[in-house]
Short mmCIF file of C-alpha atoms in Angstrom, two decimals:
data_model
loop_
_atom_site.label_atom_id
_atom_site.label_comp_id
_atom_site.label_asym_id
_atom_site.label_seq_id
_atom_site.Cartn_x
_atom_site.Cartn_y
_atom_site.Cartn_z
CA UNK A 30 15.78 128.00 -89.30
CA UNK A 31 17.44 127.21 -93.07
CA UNK A 32 14.58 127.68 -95.65
CA UNK A 33 16.52 124.80 -97.20
CA UNK A 34 15.24 122.55 -94.23
CA UNK A 35 12.04 120.33 -94.34
CA UNK A 36 9.06 121.94 -92.91
CA UNK A 37 6.94 118.61 -92.81
CA UNK A 38 3.20 119.89 -92.76
CA UNK A 39 1.24 117.13 -90.90
CA UNK A 40 -2.33 117.43 -91.49
CA UNK A 41 -5.44 115.02 -91.64
CA UNK A 42 -5.44 112.03 -89.18
CA UNK A 43 -8.08 110.24 -88.50
CA UNK A 44 -10.47 112.56 -86.46
CA UNK A 45 -13.50 113.83 -86.83
CA UNK A 46 -12.27 116.49 -88.05
CA UNK A 47 -10.16 115.26 -90.88
CA UNK A 48 -11.39 117.05 -94.18
CA UNK A 49 -10.65 120.26 -92.48
CA UNK A 50 -7.05 119.88 -91.30
CA UNK A 51 -6.71 118.66 -95.05
CA UNK A 52 -7.84 121.78 -96.21
CA UNK A 53 -5.75 123.90 -93.69
CA UNK A 54 -2.54 121.91 -94.05
CA UNK A 55 -3.28 122.45 -98.06
CA UNK A 56 -3.39 125.99 -97.50
CA UNK A 57 -0.42 126.60 -95.02
CA UNK A 58 1.94 124.19 -97.63
CA UNK A 59 1.21 126.18 -100.08
CA UNK A 60 1.47 129.58 -97.88
CA UNK A 61 5.29 128.48 -97.06
CA UNK A 62 6.17 127.52 -100.10
CA UNK A 63 5.51 130.88 -101.35
CA UNK A 64 7.38 132.38 -98.82
CA UNK A 65 10.47 130.03 -100.16
CA UNK A 66 10.49 127.06 -97.85
CA UNK A 67 11.04 124.06 -98.39
CA UNK A 68 7.40 121.62 -97.31
CA UNK A 69 6.48 118.29 -97.35
CA UNK A 70 2.86 117.27 -96.84
CA UNK A 71 2.29 114.36 -94.24
CA UNK A 72 -1.22 112.95 -93.99
CA UNK A 73 -0.89 111.72 -90.35
CA UNK A 74 -0.84 107.66 -89.84
CA UNK A 75 -0.18 107.85 -86.21
CA UNK A 76 1.45 104.43 -85.91
CA UNK A 77 3.78 105.60 -89.16
CA UNK A 78 4.58 109.13 -88.16
CA UNK A 79 8.05 108.67 -86.53
CA UNK A 80 8.92 106.70 -90.25
CA UNK A 81 6.76 109.53 -91.76
CA UNK A 82 9.33 112.16 -90.54
CA UNK A 83 12.10 110.31 -91.34
CA UNK A 84 11.38 109.46 -94.83
CA UNK A 85 10.80 113.38 -96.15
CA UNK A 86 13.99 114.35 -93.83
CA UNK A 87 11.88 116.81 -91.77
CA UNK A 88 13.50 119.33 -89.47
CA UNK A 89 11.02 121.29 -87.91
CA UNK A 90 6.74 119.87 -87.51
CA UNK A 91 4.21 122.84 -88.80
CA UNK A 92 0.68 120.90 -86.97
CA UNK A 93 -2.45 121.62 -88.89
CA UNK A 94 -4.01 118.56 -87.22
CA UNK A 95 -7.29 119.37 -85.81
CA UNK A 96 -8.68 117.31 -83.13
CA UNK A 97 -7.83 113.77 -81.96
CA UNK A 98 -3.97 113.82 -81.99
CA UNK A 99 -3.11 117.15 -82.93
CA UNK A 100 -4.76 118.97 -80.67
CA UNK A 101 -5.15 116.90 -77.49
CA UNK A 102 -1.22 116.63 -76.59
CA UNK A 103 -0.62 113.13 -78.38
CA UNK A 104 1.06 114.46 -81.26
CA UNK A 105 3.34 117.16 -79.22
CA UNK A 106 4.23 113.80 -77.01
CA UNK A 107 5.71 112.15 -79.73
CA UNK A 108 7.20 114.72 -80.98
CA UNK A 109 8.79 115.57 -77.87
CA UNK A 110 10.16 112.47 -77.78
CA UNK A 111 11.73 112.72 -81.40
CA UNK A 112 12.96 116.18 -80.58
CA UNK A 113 11.47 117.67 -83.06
CA UNK A 114 10.71 121.08 -82.94
CA UNK A 115 7.08 121.91 -83.58
CA UNK A 116 4.36 125.02 -84.11
CA UNK A 117 1.65 125.19 -81.52
CA UNK A 118 1.45 124.69 -77.75
CA UNK A 119 2.75 121.97 -75.65
CA UNK A 120 1.54 118.57 -74.50
CA UNK A 121 -0.07 119.88 -71.51
CA UNK A 122 -1.81 123.28 -72.92
CA UNK A 123 -2.87 121.24 -76.18
CA UNK A 124 -4.79 118.67 -73.88
CA UNK A 125 -6.44 120.89 -71.47
CA UNK A 126 -7.44 122.96 -74.68
CA UNK A 127 -9.21 120.48 -75.90
CA UNK A 128 -10.82 119.09 -73.17
CA UNK A 129 -13.64 120.97 -72.00
CA UNK A 130 -14.10 120.05 -69.22
CA UNK A 131 -10.68 120.05 -67.93
CA UNK A 132 -9.88 123.66 -69.44
CA UNK A 133 -13.10 124.74 -66.96
CA UNK A 134 -11.76 123.71 -63.88
CA UNK A 135 -8.71 125.39 -64.71
CA UNK A 136 -10.15 128.58 -65.43
CA UNK A 137 -12.55 128.72 -63.10
CA UNK A 138 -9.71 127.73 -60.35
CA UNK A 139 -7.65 130.61 -61.69
CA UNK A 140 -10.77 133.20 -61.35
CA UNK A 141 -11.68 133.20 -65.28
CA UNK A 142 -15.29 133.51 -65.79
CA UNK A 143 -17.01 130.77 -68.03
CA UNK A 144 -20.77 129.94 -68.12
CA UNK A 145 -22.23 127.84 -65.42
CA UNK A 146 -22.11 124.59 -66.14
CA UNK A 147 -22.77 120.38 -65.05
CA UNK A 148 -20.58 117.84 -66.30
CA UNK A 149 -21.62 114.32 -66.75
CA UNK A 150 -19.24 110.94 -67.28
CA UNK A 151 -20.34 108.37 -69.21
CA UNK A 152 -21.01 105.40 -67.52
CA UNK A 153 -22.43 107.11 -64.27
CA UNK A 154 -26.19 106.71 -63.44
CA UNK A 155 -28.00 110.21 -63.47
CA UNK A 156 -31.40 111.41 -64.35
CA UNK A 157 -30.09 113.84 -67.47
CA UNK A 158 -33.12 115.49 -67.69
CA UNK A 159 -34.35 116.17 -63.94
CA UNK A 160 -30.48 117.02 -62.97
CA UNK A 161 -30.26 119.60 -66.01
CA UNK A 162 -33.28 121.28 -65.45
CA UNK A 163 -32.44 121.28 -61.43
CA UNK A 164 -29.45 123.25 -61.69
CA UNK A 165 -30.31 125.56 -64.34
CA UNK A 166 -34.06 126.25 -64.06
CA UNK A 167 -34.54 127.17 -67.37
CA UNK A 168 -33.72 126.11 -71.20
CA UNK A 169 -32.26 126.50 -73.81
CA UNK A 170 -28.56 125.21 -72.43
CA UNK A 171 -25.62 123.85 -74.74
CA UNK A 172 -24.84 120.29 -74.49
CA UNK A 173 -21.35 119.31 -76.15
CA UNK A 174 -19.04 116.89 -75.94
CA UNK A 175 -16.02 117.51 -74.12
CA UNK A 176 -13.13 116.70 -76.71
CA UNK A 177 -14.41 117.95 -79.93
CA UNK A 178 -13.98 120.33 -82.16
CA UNK A 179 -15.52 122.19 -84.79
CA UNK A 180 -19.12 122.31 -83.43
CA UNK A 181 -19.20 118.68 -83.87
CA UNK A 182 -21.40 116.83 -80.61
CA UNK A 183 -22.84 120.10 -79.80
CA UNK A 184 -26.20 120.68 -79.58
CA UNK A 185 -28.27 124.11 -78.20
CA UNK A 186 -31.52 122.83 -76.64
CA UNK A 187 -34.69 124.60 -75.76
CA UNK A 188 -37.09 121.98 -75.55
CA UNK A 189 -36.96 119.87 -72.13
CA UNK A 190 -38.08 116.84 -73.76
CA UNK A 191 -34.74 116.22 -76.05
CA UNK A 192 -32.49 116.84 -73.29
CA UNK A 193 -32.10 112.69 -73.02
CA UNK A 194 -31.21 112.32 -76.56
CA UNK A 195 -28.75 115.54 -76.47
CA UNK A 196 -26.84 114.22 -73.63
CA UNK A 197 -26.41 110.45 -75.04
CA UNK A 198 -25.35 111.64 -78.80
CA UNK A 199 -22.40 114.19 -77.49
CA UNK A 200 -21.46 110.67 -75.55
CA UNK A 201 -20.97 109.44 -78.70
CA UNK A 202 -17.93 111.44 -78.83
CA UNK A 203 -16.35 111.84 -75.43
CA UNK A 204 -16.40 110.08 -71.89
CA UNK A 205 -17.29 113.41 -70.42
CA UNK A 206 -20.42 116.34 -71.56
CA UNK A 207 -20.65 119.77 -70.57
CA UNK A 208 -23.77 120.80 -69.83
CA UNK A 209 -23.85 125.05 -70.25
CA UNK A 210 -26.33 128.07 -69.78
CA UNK A 211 -27.11 129.60 -72.95
CA UNK A 212 -25.65 133.19 -72.96
CA UNK A 213 -27.05 135.67 -75.27
CA UNK A 214 -24.96 138.23 -76.64
CA UNK A 215 -22.10 139.05 -79.03
CA UNK A 216 -20.15 135.41 -79.83
CA UNK A 217 -16.66 136.91 -80.24
CA UNK A 218 -13.44 135.31 -80.53
CA UNK A 219 -9.65 136.66 -79.95
CA UNK A 220 -6.32 134.92 -81.82
CA UNK A 221 -2.99 135.45 -79.71
CA UNK A 222 0.51 134.79 -81.05
CA UNK A 223 3.59 135.00 -80.34
CA UNK A 224 5.66 137.64 -82.10
CA UNK A 225 9.39 138.72 -81.57
CA UNK A 226 8.82 136.97 -78.19
CA UNK A 227 5.99 139.01 -77.26
CA UNK A 228 2.10 137.40 -76.46
CA UNK A 229 0.02 140.01 -78.75
CA UNK A 230 -4.23 139.57 -79.01
CA UNK A 231 -5.31 140.58 -82.66
CA UNK A 232 -8.30 142.24 -83.33
CA UNK A 233 -11.48 140.83 -81.64
CA UNK A 234 -13.78 139.14 -84.19
CA UNK A 235 -17.38 139.41 -83.68
CA UNK A 236 -19.17 136.24 -85.69
CA UNK A 237 -22.73 136.84 -86.94
CA UNK A 238 -24.01 133.42 -88.05
CA UNK A 239 -27.53 133.50 -90.58
CA UNK A 240 -28.34 131.03 -89.23
CA UNK A 241 -28.42 132.02 -85.00
CA UNK A 242 -25.88 129.48 -84.74
CA UNK A 243 -22.35 129.06 -84.75
CA UNK A 244 -22.19 125.11 -86.12
CA UNK A 245 -20.14 123.47 -88.29
CA UNK A 246 -22.16 124.46 -91.48
CA UNK A 247 -21.99 127.87 -90.12
CA UNK A 248 -18.08 127.70 -89.71
CA UNK A 249 -16.99 126.13 -93.22
CA UNK A 250 -19.61 127.37 -95.30
CA UNK A 251 -18.64 130.32 -97.42
CA UNK A 252 -21.00 133.56 -96.87
CA UNK A 253 -23.02 131.13 -93.93
CA UNK A 254 -21.51 133.81 -91.23
CA UNK A 255 -20.95 137.13 -90.91
CA UNK A 256 -17.27 138.20 -89.48
CA UNK A 257 -16.86 141.30 -87.82
CA UNK A 258 -13.43 142.39 -87.64
CA UNK A 259 -12.72 144.86 -85.92
CA UNK A 260 -15.65 143.68 -83.74
CA UNK A 261 -18.14 146.55 -83.16
CA UNK A 262 -17.58 147.45 -80.03
CA UNK A 263 -15.84 150.42 -77.57
CA UNK A 264 -11.78 150.72 -77.06
CA UNK A 265 -12.48 149.45 -73.29
CA UNK A 266 -14.91 146.53 -73.98
CA UNK A 267 -12.44 145.29 -77.09
CA UNK A 268 -9.08 145.81 -74.61
CA UNK A 269 -11.89 143.43 -71.41
CA UNK A 270 -12.13 141.25 -74.17
CA UNK A 271 -8.85 140.55 -75.67
CA UNK A 272 -7.05 140.60 -71.76
CA UNK A 273 -9.62 138.22 -71.09
CA UNK A 274 -8.52 135.92 -74.08
CA UNK A 275 -5.23 136.44 -72.74
CA UNK A 276 -5.08 135.42 -69.38
CA UNK A 277 -7.06 132.21 -70.77
CA UNK A 278 -4.04 131.65 -72.89
CA UNK A 279 -1.61 132.14 -69.91
CA UNK A 280 -3.59 130.07 -67.58
CA UNK A 281 -3.54 126.99 -69.78
CA UNK A 282 -0.16 127.31 -70.94
CA UNK A 283 -0.72 127.97 -74.69
CA UNK A 284 2.15 128.42 -76.83
CA UNK A 285 2.53 129.77 -80.65
CA UNK A 286 -1.01 130.87 -81.94
CA UNK A 287 -4.41 129.88 -80.33
CA UNK A 288 -8.17 131.11 -80.52
CA UNK A 289 -10.21 132.02 -77.38
CA UNK A 290 -13.99 132.20 -77.89
CA UNK A 291 -15.69 134.47 -75.54
CA UNK A 292 -19.43 135.13 -75.22
CA UNK A 293 -19.71 138.86 -74.23
CA UNK A 294 -23.63 138.90 -72.14
CA UNK A 295 -26.35 141.91 -73.27
CA UNK A 296 -24.90 143.25 -69.82
CA UNK A 297 -21.14 143.58 -71.23
CA UNK A 298 -19.74 141.11 -69.24
CA UNK A 299 -17.23 138.11 -70.60
CA UNK A 300 -17.33 134.37 -70.59
CA UNK A 301 -14.91 132.20 -71.43
CA UNK A 302 -16.26 129.08 -73.19
CA UNK A 303 -12.86 127.36 -74.88
CA UNK A 304 -9.63 127.88 -75.81
CA UNK A 305 -8.58 126.34 -79.43
CA UNK A 306 -4.74 125.39 -79.79
CA UNK A 307 -4.77 124.47 -83.31
CA UNK A 308 -7.02 127.43 -84.82
CA UNK A 309 -8.12 126.28 -88.82
CA UNK A 310 -6.22 128.12 -91.34
CA UNK A 311 -9.04 127.92 -94.55
CA UNK A 312 -10.17 130.59 -96.22
CA UNK A 313 -12.61 130.81 -94.44
CA UNK A 314 -10.80 130.79 -90.99
CA UNK A 315 -10.72 133.74 -87.92
CA UNK A 316 -6.86 133.76 -86.99
CA UNK A 317 -6.17 134.82 -91.38
CA UNK A 318 -9.07 137.31 -90.70
CA UNK A 319 -7.86 138.91 -87.07
CA UNK A 320 -4.32 138.83 -88.55
CA UNK A 321 -5.49 140.22 -92.05
CA UNK A 322 -7.03 143.19 -90.20
CA UNK A 323 -3.12 144.30 -88.76
CA UNK A 324 -2.25 144.49 -92.49
CA UNK A 325 -0.35 140.50 -91.26
CA UNK A 326 -0.90 138.79 -94.97
CA UNK A 327 -1.96 134.80 -94.90
CA UNK A 328 1.69 134.08 -96.10
CA UNK A 329 3.33 136.23 -93.57
CA UNK A 330 1.35 134.90 -90.86
CA UNK A 331 2.29 131.26 -91.45
CA UNK A 332 6.19 131.99 -91.49
CA UNK A 333 5.28 133.95 -87.90
CA UNK A 334 3.77 131.10 -86.28
CA UNK A 335 6.74 128.77 -88.19
CA UNK A 336 8.86 130.71 -87.02
CA UNK A 337 7.56 130.37 -83.21
CA UNK A 338 7.86 126.71 -83.58
CA UNK A 339 10.19 125.01 -80.20
CA UNK A 340 10.90 122.21 -78.14
CA UNK A 341 10.65 121.44 -74.59
CA UNK A 342 10.06 125.43 -73.53
CA UNK A 343 6.24 124.75 -74.04
#
């Protein structure tokens, strides 16, 4: 693409992840300007997006919207209709990646291991506590809203008396709630990107939150979490985790850059937790850390992601 063409970095929007998205977007915009690109920053107003793009003369979109609209396929659908090239995954992959219940069903059908689970739908009568205890037999369990990111609407429950409240809290964010077995072991993540037409897995990261739980605070507070890059794994285990992540990326139909979260239990078995199709690009974010481990500086990473922008072939 011509560096004089306007790159619209879309960020913000009305989701629960708005503030993080604004930080991500500002970092990307700064990096692209450093590489010489003509950048326009857009704070997403869903009903006015077509007007916002036309007003700045955008030729391509760098999607930095986390959560609703940016990660669930809605933004991608509009950009396809406008015939506007954009970064990241397409409509269907975005929707599947955002919906933990839907992606779990797809992954299980493809033979990719995920934690044992139970899914509740809002409005259906259910004795949550009894159902959960009958399926899992023991606590803790992880209760999460199906369509949120950044650990919003996620709770680890180790007291039976707290189950109903945790389920109701998750329903405040989503029409479906996913309950999963709690996997003890290493919390890992793998960033995957397309570079020169190839799908590349970056070094595995081991996430070690000081609080013991990788929640919203641990994710976005400097110093709250230790990130080991590359993860302290032997070569065979590293390859196994990367292959599991790449398989997930391909099964969901992802493109551009994405990140797959994996739990590695004490016996060395991997469980895919979820895929993030618009991963964070803040100072504490994981994709930039993984890229840096193989010598890809942040501005170069942003440029590589931008150059993977496409339309219709996602």
